[in-house]
Coordinates of C-alpha atoms and ligand atoms in Angstrom, one line a residue:
Chain L
M1 CA 44.3 102.5 108.8
T2 CA 44.8 101.1 112.2
V3 CA 43.0 102.6 115.4
N4 CA 43.7 102.1 118.9
V5 CA 40.6 101.4 120.9
T6 CA 40.0 101.2 124.5
M7 CA 36.8 100.0 126.2
K8 CA 35.4 98.3 129.0
V9 CA 34.0 94.9 128.4
N10 CA 32.1 93.2 130.9
G11 CA 33.8 95.1 133.2
Q12 CA 37.3 94.4 132.2
S13 CA 39.5 97.1 130.3
V14 CA 40.4 96.1 126.9
T15 CA 42.8 98.0 124.4
A16 CA 43.7 97.0 120.8
A17 CA 45.0 98.2 117.7
I18 CA 42.5 97.2 114.8
A19 CA 41.6 98.2 111.3
A20 CA 39.3 101.2 111.4
S21 CA 36.7 99.3 109.7
T22 CA 36.4 96.8 112.2
L23 CA 32.8 96.2 113.3
L24 CA 31.9 96.0 116.9
V25 CA 30.6 92.7 116.3
D26 CA 34.0 91.5 114.8
F27 CA 36.0 93.1 117.4
I28 CA 34.0 91.0 120.0
R29 CA 33.7 87.8 118.3
E30 CA 37.2 87.6 116.8
H31 CA 39.4 89.8 118.8
L32 CA 38.2 89.2 122.2
R33 CA 37.0 85.7 121.2
L34 CA 33.6 86.4 123.0
T35 CA 31.5 84.3 120.7
G36 CA 28.3 84.3 122.5
T37 CA 27.4 87.3 120.4
H38 CA 25.9 86.0 116.9
V39 CA 26.1 87.0 113.6
G40 CA 22.7 86.3 111.8
C41 CA 22.0 88.8 108.8
N42 CA 24.8 91.2 109.3
T43 CA 22.5 93.9 107.7
A44 CA 21.1 95.3 110.9
Q45 CA 18.2 93.1 110.6
C46 CA 17.8 90.3 112.8
G47 CA 19.0 91.5 116.3
A48 CA 21.3 88.3 117.3
C49 CA 24.2 90.6 117.4
T50 CA 22.7 92.9 120.0
V51 CA 24.7 94.0 122.9
H52 CA 24.8 97.0 125.2
V53 CA 27.1 99.8 124.7
N54 CA 26.9 102.1 127.8
G55 CA 23.5 100.5 128.7
R56 CA 22.2 100.9 125.5
A57 CA 21.0 97.9 123.2
V58 CA 22.8 98.2 119.8
K59 CA 23.3 96.1 116.8
S60 CA 27.1 95.3 116.8
C61 CA 27.0 94.6 113.3
N62 CA 26.2 98.1 112.5
L63 CA 28.4 99.9 114.6
L64 CA 32.1 100.4 114.0
A65 CA 34.3 99.2 117.2
A66 CA 35.7 102.7 117.2
Q67 CA 32.3 104.2 117.7
A68 CA 32.4 102.1 120.9
N69 CA 35.8 103.7 121.8
G70 CA 35.9 104.8 125.6
A71 CA 32.6 103.1 126.1
E72 CA 31.0 100.3 128.5
V73 CA 30.2 97.3 126.5
T74 CA 28.0 94.4 128.1
T75 CA 27.9 91.1 125.8
I76 CA 25.8 88.1 126.9
E77 CA 29.1 86.7 128.6
G78 CA 28.7 89.5 130.9
L79 CA 25.3 88.8 132.6
A80 CA 26.1 85.7 134.6
A81 CA 27.7 86.0 137.9
A82 CA 31.0 84.8 138.5
D83 CA 29.7 81.6 140.1
G84 CA 27.6 80.8 136.9
T85 CA 24.1 81.8 138.5
M86 CA 22.3 82.8 135.5
H87 CA 21.1 86.3 135.1
P88 CA 17.1 86.1 135.7
M89 CA 16.2 87.0 132.3
Q90 CA 18.6 84.2 131.2
A91 CA 16.8 82.1 134.0
A92 CA 13.4 83.2 132.9
F93 CA 14.1 81.9 129.0
K94 CA 15.4 78.7 130.4
E95 CA 12.2 78.2 132.5
H96 CA 9.5 79.2 130.0
H97 CA 11.6 77.4 126.8
G98 CA 12.1 80.8 125.3
L99 CA 14.7 79.1 122.9
Q100 CA 14.8 76.4 120.3
C101 CA 17.9 76.4 118.4
G102 CA 19.4 79.1 120.7
F103 CA 20.7 81.2 117.9
C104 CA 18.9 84.5 118.4
T105 CA 18.6 84.0 122.3
P106 CA 21.9 86.2 123.1
G107 CA 20.6 88.9 121.2
M108 CA 16.7 88.4 122.4
V109 CA 18.3 88.4 126.2
M110 CA 20.6 91.5 125.7
S111 CA 17.6 93.2 123.8
A112 CA 15.0 92.1 126.9
C113 CA 17.5 93.2 129.7
E114 CA 17.7 96.7 128.6
L115 CA 13.9 96.7 129.0
K116 CA 14.3 96.7 132.6
G117 CA 13.1 99.0 134.5
K118 CA 11.6 100.9 131.5
L119 CA 8.5 98.6 131.0
P120 CA 7.4 97.5 134.4
N121 CA 4.4 95.6 134.1
A122 CA 4.7 95.4 130.6
T123 CA 2.0 93.8 128.4
D124 CA 2.3 91.1 125.9
E125 CA 1.7 93.6 123.2
Q126 CA 4.3 95.9 124.7
I127 CA 6.8 93.4 124.7
R128 CA 6.3 92.2 121.3
E129 CA 6.7 95.9 120.1
A130 CA 10.0 96.4 122.2
L131 CA 11.5 93.1 120.6
D132 CA 10.7 94.3 117.1
G133 CA 14.3 94.6 116.3
N134 CA 15.0 90.8 117.0
M135 CA 13.8 87.7 115.0
C136 CA 13.6 84.3 116.0
R137 CA 13.1 81.7 113.4
C138 CA 12.2 78.8 115.7
T139 CA 10.0 79.5 118.9
G140 CA 7.2 81.6 117.0
Y141 CA 7.7 83.9 119.9
Q142 CA 5.1 83.2 122.2
N143 CA 7.5 81.5 125.2
I144 CA 10.1 84.4 124.3
V145 CA 7.2 87.2 125.2
K146 CA 6.4 84.7 128.4
A147 CA 10.2 84.5 129.1
V148 CA 10.9 88.3 128.8
K149 CA 7.5 89.0 131.2
A150 CA 8.8 86.9 133.9
G151 CA 12.6 87.9 133.4
L152 CA 11.3 91.6 133.6
A153 CA 9.3 90.7 136.9
A154 CA 12.1 88.7 138.5
Chain V
M1 CA 33.2 96.5 104.3
Q2 CA 35.9 98.3 102.5
A3 CA 39.1 99.7 104.5
I4 CA 38.6 103.5 105.6
Q5 CA 40.1 106.1 106.8
L6 CA 38.6 107.5 110.1
H7 CA 38.9 110.9 111.2
Q8 CA 38.1 112.3 114.4
P9 CA 37.9 116.1 114.2
A10 CA 37.4 118.1 117.2
S11 CA 35.7 121.2 115.5
L12 CA 33.0 122.0 113.3
A13 CA 35.4 123.6 111.2
D14 CA 38.0 120.8 111.0
A15 CA 35.1 118.5 110.1
A16 CA 34.0 120.6 107.2
K17 CA 37.7 121.0 106.0
L18 CA 38.1 117.2 105.9
R19 CA 34.9 116.8 103.9
S20 CA 35.4 119.5 101.4
G21 CA 37.1 118.8 98.0
N22 CA 37.0 115.0 99.0
D23 CA 34.4 113.1 97.2
D24 CA 34.7 110.0 99.1
A25 CA 34.6 111.5 102.4
R26 CA 31.2 111.2 104.3
F27 CA 30.4 112.4 107.8
L28 CA 29.6 109.3 110.2
A29 CA 26.6 110.0 112.5
G30 CA 25.2 106.9 113.9
G31 CA 26.2 105.0 111.1
Q32 CA 23.2 103.6 110.7
S33 CA 22.4 104.1 106.9
L34 CA 25.8 104.6 106.2
L35 CA 27.7 101.7 107.6
A36 CA 24.7 99.5 106.3
A37 CA 25.2 100.9 102.5
M38 CA 28.9 100.5 102.8
K39 CA 28.5 96.9 103.7
L40 CA 26.2 96.4 100.8
G41 CA 28.6 97.9 98.7
L42 CA 26.3 100.9 97.8
N43 CA 28.5 103.4 99.3
S44 CA 32.0 103.5 98.6
A45 CA 33.3 106.0 101.1
T46 CA 37.0 105.8 101.8
D47 CA 37.0 108.5 104.4
L48 CA 34.6 108.8 107.5
I49 CA 34.6 111.9 109.6
N50 CA 33.1 111.0 113.0
L51 CA 30.7 113.7 114.3
A52 CA 30.7 112.2 117.7
A53 CA 33.1 114.1 119.4
L54 CA 32.0 117.4 118.6
P55 CA 30.7 119.7 121.0
D56 CA 26.9 120.7 121.2
L57 CA 25.5 118.7 118.1
A58 CA 23.4 116.6 121.0
G59 CA 20.8 117.7 123.0
I60 CA 17.0 119.2 123.2
K61 CA 16.3 122.7 124.2
V62 CA 13.0 124.7 124.4
D63 CA 13.5 128.1 122.9
G64 CA 10.1 130.4 123.3
N65 CA 7.7 128.5 121.1
R66 CA 10.3 126.2 119.0
I67 CA 12.0 123.1 120.2
V68 CA 15.8 123.1 119.0
I69 CA 16.9 119.4 118.5
G70 CA 20.7 118.7 117.7
A71 CA 21.8 116.7 114.7
M72 CA 23.4 114.2 116.6
T73 CA 20.2 113.7 119.1
R74 CA 19.5 109.8 118.9
H75 CA 15.9 108.7 118.1
A76 CA 15.3 107.1 121.3
D77 CA 16.2 110.6 123.1
V78 CA 13.7 112.2 121.0
A79 CA 11.1 109.6 121.7
A80 CA 11.4 109.9 125.3
N81 CA 12.1 113.5 125.8
A82 CA 9.7 115.2 128.3
D83 CA 9.8 118.6 126.6
V84 CA 9.1 116.9 123.2
K85 CA 6.0 114.9 124.4
R86 CA 4.6 117.7 126.2
L87 CA 5.1 120.4 123.1
I88 CA 5.1 118.3 120.0
P89 CA 3.9 114.8 121.0
A90 CA 3.8 113.7 117.3
L91 CA 7.3 114.1 117.0
A92 CA 7.8 112.1 120.0
V93 CA 5.6 109.6 118.3
L94 CA 7.3 109.5 115.0
A95 CA 10.8 109.1 116.6
G96 CA 9.5 106.1 118.5
S97 CA 8.3 104.5 115.5
I98 CA 11.7 104.6 113.4
G99 CA 13.1 101.1 112.8
D100 CA 13.5 99.2 116.1
R101 CA 14.6 99.8 119.6
Q102 CA 18.6 99.3 118.7
V103 CA 18.3 101.4 115.7
R104 CA 16.8 104.4 117.7
N105 CA 19.5 103.8 120.4
V106 CA 21.9 104.9 117.8
G107 CA 20.2 106.6 114.7
T108 CA 20.0 110.5 115.0
L109 CA 18.2 113.0 113.6
G110 CA 20.8 114.7 111.4
G111 CA 21.9 111.4 110.0
S112 CA 18.4 110.9 108.8
I113 CA 17.6 114.1 107.3
A114 CA 21.0 114.2 105.5
N115 CA 20.5 110.6 104.2
A116 CA 17.0 111.9 102.8
D117 CA 15.6 108.3 102.4
P118 CA 12.3 108.7 100.5
A119 CA 10.5 106.2 103.0
S120 CA 12.5 107.8 106.1
D121 CA 10.1 109.2 108.9
Y122 CA 11.8 112.7 110.1
P123 CA 11.2 114.5 106.6
A124 CA 7.7 114.2 107.3
A125 CA 7.9 115.9 110.4
V126 CA 10.4 118.7 109.4
V127 CA 8.3 119.3 106.6
G128 CA 5.1 118.9 108.0
L129 CA 5.9 121.4 110.9
G130 CA 7.8 123.7 108.6
A131 CA 10.9 123.3 110.9
T132 CA 14.2 125.1 109.9
V133 CA 17.5 123.0 109.4
R134 CA 20.7 125.0 110.9
T135 CA 24.0 124.0 109.3
N136 CA 27.6 125.2 109.8
Q137 CA 27.0 127.9 107.2
R138 CA 23.2 128.9 107.3
E139 CA 19.5 128.0 107.9
I140 CA 17.6 126.2 105.4
A141 CA 13.6 126.5 105.3
A142 CA 12.2 122.8 105.3
D143 CA 10.3 123.6 102.1
A144 CA 13.6 124.0 100.6
F145 CA 15.7 121.5 102.2
F146 CA 14.7 117.9 100.4
T147 CA 15.2 118.3 96.8
G148 CA 15.2 114.5 95.4
L149 CA 15.6 111.0 96.0
Y150 CA 18.4 110.8 98.6
E151 CA 19.1 114.6 97.8
T152 CA 19.1 117.8 100.0
A153 CA 20.3 121.5 99.6
L154 CA 23.6 120.3 101.7
Q155 CA 26.6 121.6 99.9
N156 CA 29.7 119.4 100.1
G157 CA 31.1 120.3 103.6
E158 CA 27.9 121.7 104.9
I159 CA 27.1 120.2 108.4
I160 CA 23.7 120.0 109.7
T161 CA 24.0 121.3 113.7
A162 CA 20.2 121.5 114.6
V163 CA 16.8 121.4 113.6
S164 CA 14.5 124.0 114.9
F165 CA 10.9 123.1 115.3
P166 CA 8.1 125.6 116.0
V167 CA 5.7 124.2 118.6
P168 CA 2.2 124.0 116.7
E169 CA -1.3 124.1 118.1
K170 CA -1.9 120.5 117.1
A171 CA -0.2 117.8 115.4
G172 CA -0.2 114.4 114.5
Y173 CA 1.7 111.4 112.4
V174 CA 0.5 108.0 111.0
K175 CA 2.6 106.2 109.1
F176 CA 1.5 102.7 107.4
K177 CA 4.9 100.4 107.9
A178 CA 6.3 98.1 105.4
P179 CA 6.1 95.2 107.6
A180 CA 9.5 93.9 107.3
S181 CA 11.5 97.1 107.3
R182 CA 9.2 99.5 109.4
F183 CA 9.9 102.2 107.0
A184 CA 7.0 104.2 105.8
L185 CA 5.0 102.8 102.9
V186 CA 3.4 105.8 103.1
G187 CA 3.5 108.2 106.3
V188 CA 1.7 111.5 106.9
F189 CA 2.4 114.5 109.2
V190 CA -0.2 116.7 109.5
S191 CA 0.0 120.4 111.6
K192 CA -1.6 123.2 112.4
G193 CA -0.2 126.4 113.9
T194 CA 0.6 130.0 113.3
G195 CA 1.8 129.0 109.4
G196 CA -1.5 127.8 108.7
V197 CA -2.1 123.9 107.9
R198 CA 0.7 121.9 106.7
V199 CA 0.4 118.0 105.3
A200 CA 3.8 116.2 104.6
V201 CA 3.6 113.0 103.1
T202 CA 6.5 110.8 103.0
G203 CA 7.2 107.1 101.3
A204 CA 4.6 108.0 98.4
A205 CA 7.3 109.6 96.1
G206 CA 10.8 110.1 95.3
S207 CA 11.0 112.5 98.3
V208 CA 8.9 114.1 101.0
F209 CA 6.2 116.4 99.7
R210 CA 3.1 118.5 100.7
A211 CA -0.1 117.3 99.7
A212 CA -1.6 120.9 98.6
G213 CA -5.3 119.1 98.3
V214 CA -5.4 117.8 101.7
E215 CA -4.0 121.3 103.1
A216 CA -6.5 123.3 101.5
A217 CA -9.3 120.7 103.0
L218 CA -8.0 120.8 106.2
A219 CA -7.7 124.7 106.1
G220 CA -11.2 125.0 105.5
N221 CA -12.4 122.2 107.7
W222 CA -9.7 120.7 110.2
S223 CA -11.4 117.1 110.7
A224 CA -10.8 113.8 109.9
A225 CA -13.7 113.5 107.4
A226 CA -12.3 116.6 105.4
A227 CA -9.0 114.9 105.0
K228 CA -10.4 111.8 104.2
A229 CA -12.6 113.0 101.3
V230 CA -9.8 114.1 99.3
K231 CA -9.0 112.3 95.9
L232 CA -5.6 112.4 95.0
S233 CA -3.8 111.6 91.7
A234 CA -1.5 108.5 91.6
D235 CA 0.5 110.6 89.3
N236 CA 4.2 110.6 90.0
L237 CA 4.0 108.6 92.9
N238 CA 6.0 105.2 93.5
S239 CA 4.8 101.8 92.4
D240 CA 6.9 99.1 93.9
L241 CA 6.7 95.6 95.2
H242 CA 5.0 96.7 98.4
A243 CA 2.1 98.5 96.9
T244 CA 1.2 100.3 93.6
A245 CA 0.9 104.0 93.2
E246 CA -2.6 104.1 93.2
Y247 CA -2.6 102.2 96.4
R248 CA -0.3 104.9 98.0
A249 CA -2.5 107.6 96.6
H250 CA -5.5 106.1 98.5
L251 CA -3.4 105.8 101.6
I252 CA -2.4 109.7 101.7
P253 CA -5.8 111.0 102.6
V254 CA -6.8 107.9 105.1
L255 CA -3.7 108.3 106.9
A256 CA -4.0 112.1 107.1
S257 CA -7.6 111.5 108.3
R258 CA -6.1 109.3 111.0
A259 CA -3.1 112.0 111.8
V260 CA -6.0 114.5 112.2
T261 CA -7.7 112.3 114.9
A262 CA -4.2 111.3 116.8
A263 CA -3.7 115.1 116.7
G264 CA -6.6 115.7 118.8
Ligands
FAD1 C1 16.9 98.1 110.4 C2 17.1 99.4 110.1 C3 15.5 100.0 110.3 C4 15.3 101.5 110.2 N1 14.1 101.5 110.2 C5 13.8 103.2 109.7 C6 12.6 103.7 109.9 O1 11.8 102.8 109.9 N2 12.3 105.1 109.7 C7 13.5 105.7 109.3 O2 13.0 106.8 109.1 N3 14.7 105.4 109.1 C8 14.9 104.1 109.5 N4 16.1 103.4 109.7 C9 17.2 104.7 109.2 C10 17.6 105.1 110.5 O3 16.8 106.0 111.0 C11 18.9 106.0 110.6 O4 19.5 106.2 111.8 C12 19.0 107.1 109.9 O5 18.5 107.2 108.5 C13 20.6 107.7 109.8 O6 21.0 108.2 110.8 P1 22.5 108.0 111.1 O7 22.6 108.8 112.6 O8 22.6 106.5 111.5 O9 23.1 108.5 110.1 P2 24.5 108.0 109.3 O10 24.1 106.5 108.8 O11 25.7 108.1 110.2 O12 24.7 108.8 108.2 C14 23.6 108.8 107.1 C15 23.9 110.2 106.3 O13 23.8 111.3 106.7 C16 25.1 112.0 106.5 N5 25.2 112.7 107.7 C17 25.1 112.5 109.1 N6 25.2 113.5 109.9 C18 25.0 114.3 109.2 C19 25.1 116.0 109.5 N7 25.1 116.2 111.0 N8 25.3 116.9 108.6 C20 25.4 116.6 107.1 N9 25.5 115.3 106.9 C21 25.2 114.2 108.0 C22 26.1 111.0 106.3 O14 27.2 111.4 106.1 C23 25.4 110.0 105.6 O15 25.6 110.2 104.1 C24 16.4 102.2 109.7 C25 17.8 101.8 109.8 C26 18.1 100.4 109.9 C27 19.4 100.0 110.2
FES2 S1 23.5 90.4 112.8 FE1 23.3 92.0 113.5 S2 21.4 92.6 113.3 FE2 21.8 90.8 112.4
FES3 S1 15.5 79.7 119.0 FE1 16.2 79.2 116.7 S2 16.2 81.3 115.9 FE2 15.5 81.8 118.1

C-alpha cells in the first residue's frame, strides 16, 4: 500500500508517495538523501537514528514515516546555520572531543539538543541519565558528558 | 518489515470495525513495541489501524479524587504533568523510568498496558493503585485486566480509551532495572488508600500480580521493615539469564520496603 506523506524537514516542506511500511529513518536517508541520520542497531536500542519530531527526540528507526505526517522534523543537517556555522551543541562536541568515529554523534547531538531549556545547570548524573537512549562504542562517554554540559550552557 | 495496509480511522467506532473480524490487524499507538516486534518478525500484522488521529484519547484530567489519563498519552507527558506529580508522584516517577527519553516521547499508556509485557512498568501502577481501565465498550477493574503473559481481558475490537487512577494517600514505585533494556527485572508498586493496601509486582512472573503476603504485612504495619521481613516463595516466578526465581523472590520484599520509604 502506498501512502502520501507531507512533512517539514529542516524547514523545507516535502511530499512523497511511499510504501506504508516505510520507516521514518529510511524516508530520511533513502528518499530525502539526508544521510547524517545513522542506523546503528535498527532495533530501537542505540539512538544513532535520533531526530526531532515536533521538537521531541525520537528514534526514527522505530517510527513509520506516516506517523510523522504533518509534523516538523529536524535532522542533524538542520542544526548548523546556513553559512555553515555550527550549532552550539555541535561546536561543543568538537571542542570537547565528544566523538571519535562519529557514528553515534548525530544521534547524541540531536538527543542532547532536546535537553536545551529542560535541564538548566544539569549535573553529570542527569546528563548520563538523559542520554540513556544513546550508545557510544568509542568514547567511554566522559567527553560526551563534558560536551553536552558545555553545549547546554552555551 | 512486512508490507502493511495503514488505516487512518477518524472515529473509535470506525477503528473498532476495522479490527473486528481481522485477526491480522493491530491498533497502532506509539508503535514502540509493535513496530519493534514486526521488524524482528515477531508480529505478522498486515493491517495497522492508527489511533493517532482519534479525538480525546490523549490528555490528563483530574476528576474528583481520581486522575484520568487518556490511552494515547505519552510516557513523557505523564512524567512531566504537574497534576500527576502533585497527586500521584509515584506514577510520574514510574512513567519517567520507562525505557529512555526517546521511547518515552512516543510510547503511550494504552499501548503499554494492551501489550502487557511481563516486565513493563505501567501494569504495576494500574494494579498497584487499583485503577480502572476504560474502553470503547466498558470499564475493567485492574485486577481483572491482566490475564497472563502478553494477555489482557481486551476483546477483539476493544480499544482502551483511558485509565482512571484513584488518588492514594501514599504510593511508591521502585524497580530493579535490567541494565541493558531498562525493563523491570522486578518492579514493585505499593499504595495505601481508601481501598486499603495494594502491592503489585511486575517483571517477576508471567504477568503482573499482587503480593498478598506483603499486603498483609503492610496493612498491619505500614513500614519499610514490615515489608522487608516478608519471605516469599519462588514458585511460579521467572528464571532467566538475568536472574533466578529465588533472586526475584528475594527482591520483591526488598523493593517493596524501598517503595514504602519512597512513598514517604
Ligand atoms: C528501547 C525500548 C525500551 C523500552 N523500555 C521499557 C521499559 O523500561 N518499561 C516499559 O514498561 N516499557 C518499555 N518499553 C515499551 C514502551 O513502553 C512502549 O511504548 C509500550 O510498551 C507500547 O506503547 P506504544 O504506544 O508504543 O504501543 P504500540 O507499540 O503502538 O502498541 C502495542 C500493542 O498495544 C496495542 N494497543 C495500542 N494502543 C491500544 C489501545 N488504545 N487499545 C487497545 N490496544 C492498543 C497495539 O495493537 C499493540 O498490540 C520499551 C520500548 C523500547 C523500544
Ligand atoms: S538505529 Fe534506531 S535506535 Fe539504533
Ligand atoms: S564516537 Fe564512535 S560510536 Fe560514538
